[in-house]
């Protein structure tokens, strides 16, 4: 999710939860903390998690890489299931169309594809933006009857200056971040409607692309695994903070793929022991993994 600070999961403002649906998932989900440092662009966050390689903060990898031999996406699609990406911006932005195709996505639903399907983007930025409400609704309509993967890149939480175009109701007015928090609540509602349409046994993997731009946060982002209809409760807040590229190796094990040791930095023996605890928990997810998978992350610019 776009700019999803860890604190948003349980934040209350004016006596009301900012993201009540995400909070409601916590008792039945695996929750870990990731380093939310932004490395120039949100596309670099994707690059790290999908390839297990540390991104440079100086350039956008998708504009320079020509092959992705470690791609997790290619592994997910190797069984013939559709692996599709949904993003409310033009597909040529930051070379995303080419980069996602090279990584193994079978179809890219960008702003123009959704516009042709009747979705009306917001009139903002250089080409318009599809709001999260419309994005999730469109993605839900594309769910096939068999196994599938949907990678959904949210955008609304990057649009506080357009909050009145995204939603007619401004919330949390006592906060100086009222616009951003209103958008977070709106995205949370859109996610709730989307999850309601997922089949039982579907896996939802949700993470923040990076921390928000405010100064009143820890700099951490959540990584959450939830299976609809199952209880996987694991609160990993006391474990060491993980990196996005290290999660690549745990995801490989969830989906039954092998992996070499992380290439994004070693750890001390005590931290390795805790990482093994994380791995054990994630392997437990694999044991009850259903037939449908949804991979989700919101993106920032």
mmCIF file of N, CA, C and O in Angstrom, residues 191-227:
data_model
loop_
_atom_site.group_PDB
_atom_site.id
_atom_site.type_symbol
_atom_site.label_atom_id
_atom_site.label_comp_id
_atom_site.label_asym_id
_atom_site.label_seq_id
_atom_site.Cartn_x
_atom_site.Cartn_y
_atom_site.Cartn_z
ATOM 1 N N UNK A 191 -10.280 -1.679 0.257
ATOM 2 C CA UNK A 191 -9.692 -2.989 0.481
ATOM 3 C C UNK A 191 -10.708 -3.947 1.101
ATOM 4 O O UNK A 191 -10.783 -5.131 0.731
ATOM 5 N N UNK A 192 -11.499 -3.451 2.057
ATOM 6 C CA UNK A 192 -12.506 -4.301 2.697
ATOM 7 C C UNK A 192 -13.484 -4.864 1.660
ATOM 8 O O UNK A 192 -13.815 -6.065 1.690
ATOM 9 N N UNK A 193 -13.949 -4.040 0.748
ATOM 10 C CA UNK A 193 -14.878 -4.513 -0.280
ATOM 11 C C UNK A 193 -14.201 -5.533 -1.205
ATOM 12 O O UNK A 193 -14.837 -6.509 -1.644
ATOM 13 N N UNK A 194 -12.929 -5.324 -1.487
ATOM 14 C CA UNK A 194 -12.192 -6.251 -2.343
ATOM 15 C C UNK A 194 -12.035 -7.615 -1.670
ATOM 16 O O UNK A 194 -12.299 -8.662 -2.290
ATOM 17 N N UNK A 195 -11.616 -7.619 -0.414
ATOM 18 C CA UNK A 195 -11.404 -8.873 0.306
ATOM 19 C C UNK A 195 -12.714 -9.641 0.443
ATOM 20 O O UNK A 195 -12.737 -10.874 0.411
ATOM 21 N N UNK A 196 -13.815 -8.910 0.570
ATOM 22 C CA UNK A 196 -15.116 -9.569 0.669
ATOM 23 C C UNK A 196 -15.419 -10.402 -0.573
ATOM 24 O O UNK A 196 -16.167 -11.387 -0.506
ATOM 25 N N UNK A 197 -14.817 -10.035 -1.711
ATOM 26 C CA UNK A 197 -15.069 -10.753 -2.960
ATOM 27 C C UNK A 197 -14.053 -11.860 -3.232
ATOM 28 O O UNK A 197 -14.218 -12.619 -4.194
ATOM 29 N N UNK A 198 -13.006 -11.941 -2.416
ATOM 30 C CA UNK A 198 -12.046 -13.024 -2.576
ATOM 31 C C UNK A 198 -12.677 -14.354 -2.159
ATOM 32 O O UNK A 198 -13.487 -14.402 -1.225
ATOM 33 N N UNK A 199 -12.299 -15.439 -2.796
ATOM 34 C CA UNK A 199 -12.823 -16.759 -2.377
ATOM 35 C C UNK A 199 -12.207 -17.197 -1.065
ATOM 36 O O UNK A 199 -11.126 -16.755 -0.670
ATOM 37 N N UNK A 200 -12.900 -18.057 -0.348
ATOM 38 C CA UNK A 200 -12.352 -18.637 0.881
ATOM 39 C C UNK A 200 -11.042 -19.354 0.554
ATOM 40 O O UNK A 200 -10.934 -20.030 -0.474
ATOM 41 N N UNK A 201 -10.063 -19.189 1.408
ATOM 42 C CA UNK A 201 -8.762 -19.810 1.194
ATOM 43 C C UNK A 201 -7.793 -18.956 0.418
ATOM 44 O O UNK A 201 -6.625 -19.311 0.283
ATOM 45 N N UNK A 202 -8.253 -17.811 -0.109
ATOM 46 C CA UNK A 202 -7.352 -16.917 -0.841
ATOM 47 C C UNK A 202 -6.363 -16.281 0.122
ATOM 48 O O UNK A 202 -6.702 -15.957 1.262
ATOM 49 N N UNK A 203 -5.150 -16.123 -0.323
ATOM 50 C CA UNK A 203 -4.112 -15.503 0.492
ATOM 51 C C UNK A 203 -3.927 -14.040 0.086
ATOM 52 O O UNK A 203 -3.794 -13.720 -1.098
ATOM 53 N N UNK A 204 -3.926 -13.172 1.069
ATOM 54 C CA UNK A 204 -3.665 -11.749 0.871
ATOM 55 C C UNK A 204 -2.310 -11.428 1.482
ATOM 56 O O UNK A 204 -2.076 -11.686 2.662
ATOM 57 N N UNK A 205 -1.401 -10.914 0.684
ATOM 58 C CA UNK A 205 -0.101 -10.448 1.170
ATOM 59 C C UNK A 205 -0.046 -8.950 0.931
ATOM 60 O O UNK A 205 -0.156 -8.495 -0.206
ATOM 61 N N UNK A 206 0.091 -8.213 1.990
ATOM 62 C CA UNK A 206 -0.010 -6.756 1.896
ATOM 63 C C UNK A 206 1.191 -6.121 2.577
ATOM 64 O O UNK A 206 1.574 -6.521 3.669
ATOM 65 N N UNK A 207 1.766 -5.141 1.928
ATOM 66 C CA UNK A 207 2.877 -4.413 2.546
ATOM 67 C C UNK A 207 2.883 -2.968 2.074
ATOM 68 O O UNK A 207 2.319 -2.624 1.047
ATOM 69 N N UNK A 208 3.530 -2.115 2.847
ATOM 70 C CA UNK A 208 3.700 -0.724 2.436
ATOM 71 C C UNK A 208 4.892 -0.624 1.502
ATOM 72 O O UNK A 208 5.884 -1.331 1.669
ATOM 73 N N UNK A 209 4.790 0.265 0.517
ATOM 74 C CA UNK A 209 5.936 0.402 -0.380
ATOM 75 C C UNK A 209 7.084 1.121 0.320
ATOM 76 O O UNK A 209 8.245 0.799 0.124
ATOM 77 N N UNK A 210 6.743 2.100 1.150
ATOM 78 C CA UNK A 210 7.737 2.820 1.948
ATOM 79 C C UNK A 210 6.998 3.679 2.959
ATOM 80 O O UNK A 210 5.782 3.797 2.929
ATOM 81 N N UNK A 211 7.735 4.295 3.851
ATOM 82 C CA UNK A 211 7.134 5.154 4.863
ATOM 83 C C UNK A 211 6.488 6.365 4.195
ATOM 84 O O UNK A 211 6.786 6.707 3.044
ATOM 85 N N UNK A 212 5.573 7.028 4.920
ATOM 86 C CA UNK A 212 4.969 8.249 4.402
ATOM 87 C C UNK A 212 5.955 9.403 4.540
ATOM 88 O O UNK A 212 7.063 9.246 5.063
ATOM 89 N N UNK A 213 5.529 10.565 4.096
ATOM 90 C CA UNK A 213 6.430 11.715 4.067
ATOM 91 C C UNK A 213 6.363 12.569 5.323
ATOM 92 O O UNK A 213 6.997 13.615 5.400
ATOM 93 N N UNK A 214 5.607 12.143 6.305
ATOM 94 C CA UNK A 214 5.540 12.891 7.556
ATOM 95 C C UNK A 214 6.718 12.522 8.446
ATOM 96 O O UNK A 214 7.397 11.520 8.223
ATOM 97 N N UNK A 215 6.957 13.325 9.465
ATOM 98 C CA UNK A 215 8.075 13.068 10.373
ATOM 99 C C UNK A 215 7.643 12.314 11.629
ATOM 100 O O UNK A 215 8.486 11.868 12.400
ATOM 101 N N UNK A 216 6.341 12.186 11.828
ATOM 102 C CA UNK A 216 5.867 11.568 13.075
ATOM 103 C C UNK A 216 5.561 10.085 12.877
ATOM 104 O O UNK A 216 4.461 9.605 13.149
ATOM 105 N N UNK A 217 6.536 9.344 12.368
ATOM 106 C CA UNK A 217 6.375 7.898 12.240
ATOM 107 C C UNK A 217 7.720 7.231 12.500
ATOM 108 O O UNK A 217 8.764 7.882 12.521
ATOM 109 N N UNK A 218 7.694 5.926 12.685
ATOM 110 C CA UNK A 218 8.898 5.182 13.038
ATOM 111 C C UNK A 218 9.804 4.900 11.856
ATOM 112 O O UNK A 218 10.944 4.446 12.036
ATOM 113 N N UNK A 219 9.306 5.118 10.645
ATOM 114 C CA UNK A 219 10.065 4.757 9.459
ATOM 115 C C UNK A 219 9.886 3.310 9.049
ATOM 116 O O UNK A 219 10.508 2.834 8.104
ATOM 117 N N UNK A 220 8.981 2.602 9.756
ATOM 118 C CA UNK A 220 8.727 1.196 9.462
ATOM 119 C C UNK A 220 7.434 1.040 8.669
ATOM 120 O O UNK A 220 6.548 1.878 8.738
ATOM 121 N N UNK A 221 7.352 -0.056 7.938
ATOM 122 C CA UNK A 221 6.145 -0.395 7.179
ATOM 123 C C UNK A 221 5.721 -1.818 7.559
ATOM 124 O O UNK A 221 6.554 -2.639 7.945
ATOM 125 N N UNK A 222 4.437 -2.135 7.459
ATOM 126 C CA UNK A 222 3.976 -3.488 7.799
ATOM 127 C C UNK A 222 4.104 -4.452 6.635
ATOM 128 O O UNK A 222 4.063 -4.065 5.468
ATOM 129 N N UNK A 223 4.273 -5.717 6.976
ATOM 130 C CA UNK A 223 4.178 -6.824 6.027
ATOM 131 C C UNK A 223 3.193 -7.796 6.647
ATOM 132 O O UNK A 223 3.438 -8.333 7.727
ATOM 133 N N UNK A 224 2.081 -8.019 5.978
ATOM 134 C CA UNK A 224 0.969 -8.761 6.561
ATOM 135 C C UNK A 224 0.570 -9.904 5.636
ATOM 136 O O UNK A 224 0.477 -9.719 4.414
ATOM 137 N N UNK A 225 0.374 -11.080 6.222
ATOM 138 C CA UNK A 225 -0.097 -12.251 5.485
ATOM 139 C C UNK A 225 -1.403 -12.712 6.116
ATOM 140 O O UNK A 225 -1.465 -12.970 7.320
ATOM 141 N N UNK A 226 -2.438 -12.828 5.293
ATOM 142 C CA UNK A 226 -3.760 -13.207 5.781
ATOM 143 C C UNK A 226 -4.370 -14.202 4.805
ATOM 144 O O UNK A 226 -4.292 -14.017 3.580
ATOM 145 N N UNK A 227 -4.949 -15.273 5.331
ATOM 146 C CA UNK A 227 -5.687 -16.227 4.504
ATOM 147 C C UNK A 227 -7.154 -16.156 4.901
ATOM 148 O O UNK A 227 -7.496 -16.353 6.068
#
